[in-house]
């Protein structure tokens, strides 16, 4: 049995408290422990992969992008710098406040970057591209599928997602506690079967265009770019 409201409340509380401190450090450039450093490097690879895809298309200044679950703005800020119009939101007020502060420091002009504190399933509007990186890991598959459906309804052309894939190796690593070490430091981490995620994207009118996988010692993220098939 899953309870979306409970799961969201737990995730929101976590990212407004201990999770905020932990992830702000990981997504920064200050001193961190070895595991956090590994996760920082892995996460940056995921961000770089997505930015690389979008830059290769050579049309960023024409794009409206929704960054759902934007965290501290690791993706939104460089995309705004590259000229895209970004709507970035997160369920955690603390993460959004931090993202705004970073944007003010890093961007000469923040005019193309809008932030909001919002649950991604409450988002409305239409965007050329909707991106949701490393958020689905916080929810059981059934809830993640509901989120994919909603995000898909906001995407005119493309949906880019990343998630921890459910593979035998990762399941074993998780069982022996190496996947996200230190249970008190994190919320539960849910892996999802790639074929289930792809089937949901297909059902919602998308086909897979590009894929990538980021794997470090402690960070695993499957990245899918899905484009409208009709
Ligand atoms: N996407 C960002 C990145 O890759 O840098 C942040 C990833 S961080 C692991 C997960 C983020 O998802 C947190 O900032 C958390 O507050 C946010 N989040 C979790 N559930 C959410 C929801 N239902 N709606 C919006 N944001 C959510």
PDB file of C-alpha atoms and ligand atoms in Angstrom:
ATOM      1  CA  UNK A   1       0.000   0.000   0.000  1.00  0.00           C
ATOM      2  CA  UNK A   2       1.316   3.455  -0.812  1.00  0.00           C
ATOM      3  CA  UNK A   3       0.092   6.813   0.383  1.00  0.00           C
ATOM      4  CA  UNK A   4       1.182   9.637  -1.878  1.00  0.00           C
ATOM      5  CA  UNK A   5       0.294  12.365   0.614  1.00  0.00           C
ATOM      6  CA  UNK A   6       2.362  10.736   3.371  1.00  0.00           C
ATOM      7  CA  UNK A   7       5.307  10.139   1.050  1.00  0.00           C
ATOM      8  CA  UNK A   8       5.224  13.737  -0.152  1.00  0.00           C
ATOM      9  CA  UNK A   9       4.982  15.105   3.385  1.00  0.00           C
ATOM     10  CA  UNK A  10       7.978  13.006   4.463  1.00  0.00           C
ATOM     11  CA  UNK A  11      10.051  14.074   1.440  1.00  0.00           C
ATOM     12  CA  UNK A  12       9.084  17.730   1.879  1.00  0.00           C
ATOM     13  CA  UNK A  13       9.995  17.704   5.596  1.00  0.00           C
ATOM     14  CA  UNK A  14      13.287  15.959   4.839  1.00  0.00           C
ATOM     15  CA  UNK A  15      14.307  18.499   2.168  1.00  0.00           C
ATOM     16  CA  UNK A  16      13.365  21.377   4.460  1.00  0.00           C
ATOM     17  CA  UNK A  17      15.530  19.997   7.306  1.00  0.00           C
ATOM     18  CA  UNK A  18      18.422  17.471   7.397  1.00  0.00           C
ATOM     19  CA  UNK A  19      18.062  16.701   3.694  1.00  0.00           C
ATOM     20  CA  UNK A  20      18.470  20.357   2.850  1.00  0.00           C
ATOM     21  CA  UNK A  21      21.791  20.612   4.703  1.00  0.00           C
ATOM     22  CA  UNK A  22      23.061  17.349   3.247  1.00  0.00           C
ATOM     23  CA  UNK A  23      22.093  17.995  -0.383  1.00  0.00           C
ATOM     24  CA  UNK A  24      23.046  21.666  -0.391  1.00  0.00           C
ATOM     25  CA  UNK A  25      26.550  20.534   0.546  1.00  0.00           C
ATOM     26  CA  UNK A  26      26.618  17.710  -1.987  1.00  0.00           C
ATOM     27  CA  UNK A  27      25.397  20.094  -4.706  1.00  0.00           C
ATOM     28  CA  UNK A  28      28.016  22.688  -3.756  1.00  0.00           C
ATOM     29  CA  UNK A  29      31.778  22.968  -3.946  1.00  0.00           C
ATOM     30  CA  UNK A  30      32.770  22.918  -0.261  1.00  0.00           C
ATOM     31  CA  UNK A  31      34.346  20.150   1.805  1.00  0.00           C
ATOM     32  CA  UNK A  32      32.349  16.863   1.881  1.00  0.00           C
ATOM     33  CA  UNK A  33      33.062  13.267   2.867  1.00  0.00           C
ATOM     34  CA  UNK A  34      34.126  10.618   0.341  1.00  0.00           C
ATOM     35  CA  UNK A  35      30.664   9.215  -0.268  1.00  0.00           C
ATOM     36  CA  UNK A  36      29.165  12.682  -0.721  1.00  0.00           C
ATOM     37  CA  UNK A  37      32.008  13.608  -3.090  1.00  0.00           C
ATOM     38  CA  UNK A  38      31.261  10.532  -5.178  1.00  0.00           C
ATOM     39  CA  UNK A  39      27.559  11.433  -5.322  1.00  0.00           C
ATOM     40  CA  UNK A  40      28.477  15.055  -6.212  1.00  0.00           C
ATOM     41  CA  UNK A  41      30.603  13.855  -9.136  1.00  0.00           C
ATOM     42  CA  UNK A  42      27.921  11.438 -10.345  1.00  0.00           C
ATOM     43  CA  UNK A  43      25.170  14.020 -10.120  1.00  0.00           C
ATOM     44  CA  UNK A  44      27.265  16.564 -12.021  1.00  0.00           C
ATOM     45  CA  UNK A  45      27.741  13.973 -14.781  1.00  0.00           C
ATOM     46  CA  UNK A  46      23.958  13.604 -15.035  1.00  0.00           C
ATOM     47  CA  UNK A  47      23.529  17.397 -15.237  1.00  0.00           C
ATOM     48  CA  UNK A  48      26.312  17.646 -17.850  1.00  0.00           C
ATOM     49  CA  UNK A  49      24.743  14.885 -19.949  1.00  0.00           C
ATOM     50  CA  UNK A  50      21.389  16.664 -20.090  1.00  0.00           C
ATOM     51  CA  UNK A  51      22.965  20.062 -20.792  1.00  0.00           C
ATOM     52  CA  UNK A  52      25.087  18.424 -23.515  1.00  0.00           C
ATOM     53  CA  UNK A  53      21.979  16.980 -25.199  1.00  0.00           C
ATOM     54  CA  UNK A  54      20.191  20.337 -25.141  1.00  0.00           C
ATOM     55  CA  UNK A  55      23.246  22.292 -26.325  1.00  0.00           C
ATOM     56  CA  UNK A  56      23.757  19.874 -29.207  1.00  0.00           C
ATOM     57  CA  UNK A  57      20.266  20.726 -30.460  1.00  0.00           C
ATOM     58  CA  UNK A  58      21.451  24.345 -30.746  1.00  0.00           C
ATOM     59  CA  UNK A  59      18.085  25.945 -29.944  1.00  0.00           C
ATOM     60  CA  UNK A  60      18.219  26.651 -26.202  1.00  0.00           C
ATOM     61  CA  UNK A  61      17.315  30.362 -26.481  1.00  0.00           C
ATOM     62  CA  UNK A  62      14.012  29.353 -28.133  1.00  0.00           C
ATOM     63  CA  UNK A  63      12.999  26.841 -25.492  1.00  0.00           C
ATOM     64  CA  UNK A  64      10.657  27.031 -22.523  1.00  0.00           C
ATOM     65  CA  UNK A  65      11.771  24.489 -19.952  1.00  0.00           C
ATOM     66  CA  UNK A  66      10.111  23.298 -16.770  1.00  0.00           C
ATOM     67  CA  UNK A  67      12.609  21.928 -14.224  1.00  0.00           C
ATOM     68  CA  UNK A  68      10.394  19.950 -11.833  1.00  0.00           C
ATOM     69  CA  UNK A  69      12.082  19.282  -8.475  1.00  0.00           C
ATOM     70  CA  UNK A  70      14.848  21.773  -9.267  1.00  0.00           C
ATOM     71  CA  UNK A  71      16.746  21.411  -5.969  1.00  0.00           C
ATOM     72  CA  UNK A  72      19.347  24.155  -5.615  1.00  0.00           C
ATOM     73  CA  UNK A  73      19.182  24.996  -9.325  1.00  0.00           C
ATOM     74  CA  UNK A  74      22.063  22.795 -10.540  1.00  0.00           C
ATOM     75  CA  UNK A  75      20.357  22.398 -13.923  1.00  0.00           C
ATOM     76  CA  UNK A  76      18.160  25.498 -14.111  1.00  0.00           C
ATOM     77  CA  UNK A  77      20.936  28.028 -13.554  1.00  0.00           C
ATOM     78  CA  UNK A  78      23.259  26.850 -16.372  1.00  0.00           C
ATOM     79  CA  UNK A  79      20.274  26.439 -18.723  1.00  0.00           C
ATOM     80  CA  UNK A  80      19.158  30.009 -17.968  1.00  0.00           C
ATOM     81  CA  UNK A  81      22.737  31.130 -18.539  1.00  0.00           C
ATOM     82  CA  UNK A  82      22.589  29.459 -21.957  1.00  0.00           C
ATOM     83  CA  UNK A  83      19.511  31.541 -22.802  1.00  0.00           C
ATOM     84  CA  UNK A  84      16.557  29.199 -22.182  1.00  0.00           C
ATOM     85  CA  UNK A  85      13.410  30.390 -20.422  1.00  0.00           C
ATOM     86  CA  UNK A  86      13.130  28.327 -17.255  1.00  0.00           C
ATOM     87  CA  UNK A  87      10.340  27.651 -14.809  1.00  0.00           C
ATOM     88  CA  UNK A  88      11.947  25.887 -11.856  1.00  0.00           C
ATOM     89  CA  UNK A  89      10.010  24.518  -8.910  1.00  0.00           C
ATOM     90  CA  UNK A  90      10.545  22.341  -5.890  1.00  0.00           C
ATOM     91  CA  UNK A  91       8.394  21.024  -3.049  1.00  0.00           C
ATOM     92  CA  UNK A  92      10.995  22.308  -0.553  1.00  0.00           C
ATOM     93  CA  UNK A  93      10.954  25.994   0.266  1.00  0.00           C
ATOM     94  CA  UNK A  94      14.534  25.800   1.576  1.00  0.00           C
ATOM     95  CA  UNK A  95      15.816  24.320  -1.683  1.00  0.00           C
ATOM     96  CA  UNK A  96      14.060  27.051  -3.694  1.00  0.00           C
ATOM     97  CA  UNK A  97      15.470  29.799  -1.446  1.00  0.00           C
ATOM     98  CA  UNK A  98      18.968  28.375  -1.909  1.00  0.00           C
ATOM     99  CA  UNK A  99      18.414  28.085  -5.681  1.00  0.00           C
ATOM    100  CA  UNK A 100      17.316  31.736  -5.857  1.00  0.00           C
ATOM    101  CA  UNK A 101      20.421  32.836  -3.935  1.00  0.00           C
ATOM    102  CA  UNK A 102      22.706  30.837  -6.226  1.00  0.00           C
ATOM    103  CA  UNK A 103      20.980  32.218  -9.321  1.00  0.00           C
ATOM    104  CA  UNK A 104      21.385  35.788  -8.067  1.00  0.00           C
ATOM    105  CA  UNK A 105      25.134  35.161  -7.587  1.00  0.00           C
ATOM    106  CA  UNK A 106      25.745  33.275 -10.824  1.00  0.00           C
ATOM    107  CA  UNK A 107      23.552  35.047 -13.363  1.00  0.00           C
ATOM    108  CA  UNK A 108      23.973  38.609 -14.584  1.00  0.00           C
ATOM    109  CA  UNK A 109      20.276  38.598 -15.499  1.00  0.00           C
ATOM    110  CA  UNK A 110      17.743  36.332 -13.747  1.00  0.00           C
ATOM    111  CA  UNK A 111      14.876  37.580 -15.918  1.00  0.00           C
ATOM    112  CA  UNK A 112      14.465  34.273 -17.773  1.00  0.00           C
ATOM    113  CA  UNK A 113      14.430  32.164 -14.612  1.00  0.00           C
ATOM    114  CA  UNK A 114      11.317  31.879 -12.437  1.00  0.00           C
ATOM    115  CA  UNK A 115      11.208  29.874  -9.215  1.00  0.00           C
ATOM    116  CA  UNK A 116       8.225  28.499  -7.312  1.00  0.00           C
ATOM    117  CA  UNK A 117       7.661  26.312  -4.272  1.00  0.00           C
ATOM    118  CA  UNK A 118       5.314  23.672  -5.619  1.00  0.00           C
ATOM    119  CA  UNK A 119       4.635  19.955  -5.657  1.00  0.00           C
ATOM    120  CA  UNK A 120       5.339  18.847  -9.222  1.00  0.00           C
ATOM    121  CA  UNK A 121       1.882  17.285  -9.465  1.00  0.00           C
ATOM    122  CA  UNK A 122       0.354  20.729  -8.851  1.00  0.00           C
ATOM    123  CA  UNK A 123       2.200  22.288 -11.794  1.00  0.00           C
ATOM    124  CA  UNK A 124       0.147  23.647 -14.671  1.00  0.00           C
ATOM    125  CA  UNK A 125       0.990  25.197 -18.027  1.00  0.00           C
ATOM    126  CA  UNK A 126       2.739  24.009 -21.165  1.00  0.00           C
ATOM    127  CA  UNK A 127       6.482  23.869 -21.765  1.00  0.00           C
ATOM    128  CA  UNK A 128       8.495  22.772 -24.779  1.00  0.00           C
ATOM    129  CA  UNK A 129      10.572  20.536 -22.507  1.00  0.00           C
ATOM    130  CA  UNK A 130       9.880  19.189 -19.035  1.00  0.00           C
ATOM    131  CA  UNK A 131      12.847  17.857 -17.041  1.00  0.00           C
ATOM    132  CA  UNK A 132      12.747  15.951 -13.777  1.00  0.00           C
ATOM    133  CA  UNK A 133      16.125  14.753 -12.523  1.00  0.00           C
ATOM    134  CA  UNK A 134      16.730  12.512  -9.510  1.00  0.00           C
ATOM    135  CA  UNK A 135      13.288  13.113  -7.997  1.00  0.00           C
ATOM    136  CA  UNK A 136      11.501   9.824  -8.756  1.00  0.00           C
ATOM    137  CA  UNK A 137      13.969   8.022  -6.464  1.00  0.00           C
ATOM    138  CA  UNK A 138      11.986   9.449  -3.534  1.00  0.00           C
ATOM    139  CA  UNK A 139       8.724   7.708  -4.494  1.00  0.00           C
ATOM    140  CA  UNK A 140       7.486   4.127  -4.951  1.00  0.00           C
ATOM    141  CA  UNK A 141       7.005   3.130  -8.605  1.00  0.00           C
ATOM    142  CA  UNK A 142       3.206   3.449  -8.512  1.00  0.00           C
ATOM    143  CA  UNK A 143       3.503   7.085  -7.402  1.00  0.00           C
ATOM    144  CA  UNK A 144       6.353   7.778  -9.817  1.00  0.00           C
ATOM    145  CA  UNK A 145       4.100   6.621 -12.682  1.00  0.00           C
ATOM    146  CA  UNK A 146       1.421   9.138 -11.639  1.00  0.00           C
ATOM    147  CA  UNK A 147       4.088  11.840 -11.645  1.00  0.00           C
ATOM    148  CA  UNK A 148       5.294  10.846 -15.125  1.00  0.00           C
ATOM    149  CA  UNK A 149       1.719  11.073 -16.406  1.00  0.00           C
ATOM    150  CA  UNK A 150       1.312  14.558 -14.964  1.00  0.00           C
ATOM    151  CA  UNK A 151       4.709  15.801 -16.178  1.00  0.00           C
ATOM    152  CA  UNK A 152       3.928  14.388 -19.629  1.00  0.00           C
ATOM    153  CA  UNK A 153       0.714  16.446 -19.747  1.00  0.00           C
ATOM    154  CA  UNK A 154       2.829  19.626 -19.309  1.00  0.00           C
ATOM    155  CA  UNK A 155       5.312  18.732 -22.073  1.00  0.00           C
ATOM    156  CA  UNK A 156       4.576  19.901 -25.613  1.00  0.00           C
ATOM    157  CA  UNK A 157       7.561  18.116 -27.175  1.00  0.00           C
ATOM    158  CA  UNK A 158       9.815  16.382 -24.727  1.00  0.00           C
ATOM    159  CA  UNK A 159      10.169  14.894 -21.255  1.00  0.00           C
ATOM    160  CA  UNK A 160      13.590  14.157 -19.748  1.00  0.00           C
ATOM    161  CA  UNK A 161      13.705  11.983 -16.630  1.00  0.00           C
ATOM    162  CA  UNK A 162      16.358  10.391 -14.494  1.00  0.00           C
ATOM    163  CA  UNK A 163      15.868   7.641 -11.929  1.00  0.00           C
ATOM    164  CA  UNK A 164      17.769   4.893 -10.113  1.00  0.00           C
ATOM    165  CA  UNK A 165      17.261   1.786 -12.249  1.00  0.00           C
ATOM    166  CA  UNK A 166      16.153  -1.423 -10.574  1.00  0.00           C
ATOM    167  CA  UNK A 167      18.812  -3.887 -11.603  1.00  0.00           C
ATOM    168  CA  UNK A 168      19.937  -7.050  -9.823  1.00  0.00           C
ATOM    169  CA  UNK A 169      23.300  -5.524  -8.963  1.00  0.00           C
ATOM    170  CA  UNK A 170      21.819  -2.357  -7.493  1.00  0.00           C
ATOM    171  CA  UNK A 171      19.260  -4.356  -5.536  1.00  0.00           C
ATOM    172  CA  UNK A 172      22.058  -6.406  -3.986  1.00  0.00           C
ATOM    173  CA  UNK A 173      24.162  -3.301  -3.279  1.00  0.00           C
ATOM    174  CA  UNK A 174      21.178  -1.635  -1.670  1.00  0.00           C
ATOM    175  CA  UNK A 175      20.509  -4.715   0.442  1.00  0.00           C
ATOM    176  CA  UNK A 176      24.027  -4.722   1.779  1.00  0.00           C
ATOM    177  CA  UNK A 177      23.725  -1.039   2.534  1.00  0.00           C
ATOM    178  CA  UNK A 178      26.187   0.423   0.074  1.00  0.00           C
ATOM    179  CA  UNK A 179      23.739   2.212  -2.141  1.00  0.00           C
ATOM    180  CA  UNK A 180      22.835   5.095   0.134  1.00  0.00           C
ATOM    181  CA  UNK A 181      24.968   4.574   3.206  1.00  0.00           C
ATOM    182  CA  UNK A 182      23.728   5.778   6.570  1.00  0.00           C
ATOM    183  CA  UNK A 183      19.949   5.246   6.788  1.00  0.00           C
ATOM    184  CA  UNK A 184      19.501   8.245   9.089  1.00  0.00           C
ATOM    185  CA  UNK A 185      21.012  10.525   6.478  1.00  0.00           C
ATOM    186  CA  UNK A 186      18.461   9.996   3.771  1.00  0.00           C
ATOM    187  CA  UNK A 187      14.847   9.249   2.974  1.00  0.00           C
ATOM    188  CA  UNK A 188      14.036   5.856   1.489  1.00  0.00           C
ATOM    189  CA  UNK A 189      15.460   5.418  -1.983  1.00  0.00           C
ATOM    190  CA  UNK A 190      13.247   3.642  -4.506  1.00  0.00           C
ATOM    191  CA  UNK A 191      14.590   2.074  -7.664  1.00  0.00           C
ATOM    192  CA  UNK A 192      12.364   1.682 -10.721  1.00  0.00           C
ATOM    193  CA  UNK A 193      12.401  -0.889 -13.518  1.00  0.00           C
ATOM    194  CA  UNK A 194      13.422   0.799 -16.744  1.00  0.00           C
ATOM    195  CA  UNK A 195      10.891  -1.175 -18.761  1.00  0.00           C
ATOM    196  CA  UNK A 196       8.061   0.016 -16.483  1.00  0.00           C
ATOM    197  CA  UNK A 197       9.140   3.647 -16.862  1.00  0.00           C
ATOM    198  CA  UNK A 198       9.445   3.315 -20.656  1.00  0.00           C
ATOM    199  CA  UNK A 199       6.034   1.633 -20.873  1.00  0.00           C
ATOM    200  CA  UNK A 200       4.510   4.557 -18.938  1.00  0.00           C
ATOM    201  CA  UNK A 201       6.196   7.062 -21.255  1.00  0.00           C
ATOM    202  CA  UNK A 202       4.870   5.153 -24.284  1.00  0.00           C
ATOM    203  CA  UNK A 203       1.344   5.040 -22.825  1.00  0.00           C
ATOM    204  CA  UNK A 204       1.484   8.805 -22.370  1.00  0.00           C
ATOM    205  CA  UNK A 205       2.419   9.391 -26.032  1.00  0.00           C
ATOM    206  CA  UNK A 206       6.225   9.518 -25.876  1.00  0.00           C
ATOM    207  CA  UNK A 207       8.999   7.504 -27.501  1.00  0.00           C
ATOM    208  CA  UNK A 208      12.583   7.251 -26.315  1.00  0.00           C
ATOM    209  CA  UNK A 209      15.066   9.346 -28.266  1.00  0.00           C
ATOM    210  CA  UNK A 210      18.312   9.428 -26.249  1.00  0.00           C
ATOM    211  CA  UNK A 211      19.462   7.512 -23.190  1.00  0.00           C
ATOM    212  CA  UNK A 212      22.425   7.614 -20.854  1.00  0.00           C
ATOM    213  CA  UNK A 213      23.550   6.019 -17.628  1.00  0.00           C
ATOM    214  CA  UNK A 214      25.611   7.646 -14.898  1.00  0.00           C
ATOM    215  CA  UNK A 215      27.330   5.161 -12.568  1.00  0.00           C
ATOM    216  CA  UNK A 216      29.825   5.979  -9.883  1.00  0.00           C
ATOM    217  CA  UNK A 217      30.410   4.001  -6.700  1.00  0.00           C
ATOM    218  CA  UNK A 218      27.406   5.347  -4.835  1.00  0.00           C
ATOM    219  CA  UNK A 219      25.390   7.158  -7.485  1.00  0.00           C
ATOM    220  CA  UNK A 220      23.370   5.494 -10.245  1.00  0.00           C
ATOM    221  CA  UNK A 221      21.084   7.382 -12.560  1.00  0.00           C
ATOM    222  CA  UNK A 222      19.442   6.277 -15.773  1.00  0.00           C
ATOM    223  CA  UNK A 223      18.578   9.243 -17.999  1.00  0.00           C
ATOM    224  CA  UNK A 224      15.848   9.030 -20.641  1.00  0.00           C
ATOM    225  CA  UNK A 225      14.877  11.630 -23.182  1.00  0.00           C
ATOM    226  CA  UNK A 226      11.336  10.946 -24.401  1.00  0.00           C
ATOM    227  CA  UNK A 227       9.799  12.892 -27.282  1.00  0.00           C
ATOM    228  CA  UNK A 228       6.182  13.100 -28.380  1.00  0.00           C
ATOM    229  CA  UNK A 229       5.488  10.271 -30.783  1.00  0.00           C
ATOM    230  CA  UNK A 230       2.372  11.696 -32.437  1.00  0.00           C
TER     231      UNK A 230
HETATM  232  N1  LIG B   1      16.579  17.858  -9.682  1.00  0.00           N
HETATM  233  C1  LIG B   1      17.576  18.439  -8.805  1.00  0.00           C
HETATM  234  C2  LIG B   1      18.947  18.111  -9.281  1.00  0.00           C
HETATM  235  O1  LIG B   1      19.125  17.083  -9.967  1.00  0.00           O
HETATM  236  O2  LIG B   1      19.881  18.853  -8.968  1.00  0.00           O
HETATM  237  C3  LIG B   1      17.394  18.024  -7.339  1.00  0.00           C
HETATM  238  C4  LIG B   1      17.458  16.546  -7.048  1.00  0.00           C
HETATM  239  S1  LIG B   1      17.224  16.201  -5.295  1.00  0.00           S
HETATM  240  C5  LIG B   1      17.876  14.583  -5.093  1.00  0.00           C
HETATM  241  C6  LIG B   1      15.481  15.878  -5.259  1.00  0.00           C
HETATM  242  C7  LIG B   1      14.651  17.146  -5.200  1.00  0.00           C
HETATM  243  O3  LIG B   1      13.294  16.806  -5.510  1.00  0.00           O
HETATM  244  C8  LIG B   1      14.631  17.833  -3.846  1.00  0.00           C
HETATM  245  O4  LIG B   1      14.977  19.181  -3.987  1.00  0.00           O
HETATM  246  C9  LIG B   1      13.181  17.660  -3.384  1.00  0.00           C
HETATM  247  O5  LIG B   1      12.720  18.700  -2.547  1.00  0.00           O
HETATM  248  C10 LIG B   1      12.454  17.608  -4.713  1.00  0.00           C
HETATM  249  N2  LIG B   1      11.128  16.959  -4.673  1.00  0.00           N
HETATM  250  C11 LIG B   1      10.807  15.782  -4.100  1.00  0.00           C
HETATM  251  N3  LIG B   1       9.510  15.515  -4.282  1.00  0.00           N
HETATM  252  C12 LIG B   1       8.989  16.532  -5.007  1.00  0.00           C
HETATM  253  C13 LIG B   1       7.694  16.813  -5.499  1.00  0.00           C
HETATM  254  N4  LIG B   1       6.656  15.993  -5.281  1.00  0.00           N
HETATM  255  N5  LIG B   1       7.515  17.960  -6.196  1.00  0.00           N
HETATM  256  C14 LIG B   1       8.552  18.811  -6.399  1.00  0.00           C
HETATM  257  N6  LIG B   1       9.804  18.599  -5.937  1.00  0.00           N
HETATM  258  C15 LIG B   1      10.023  17.463  -5.256  1.00  0.00           C
END
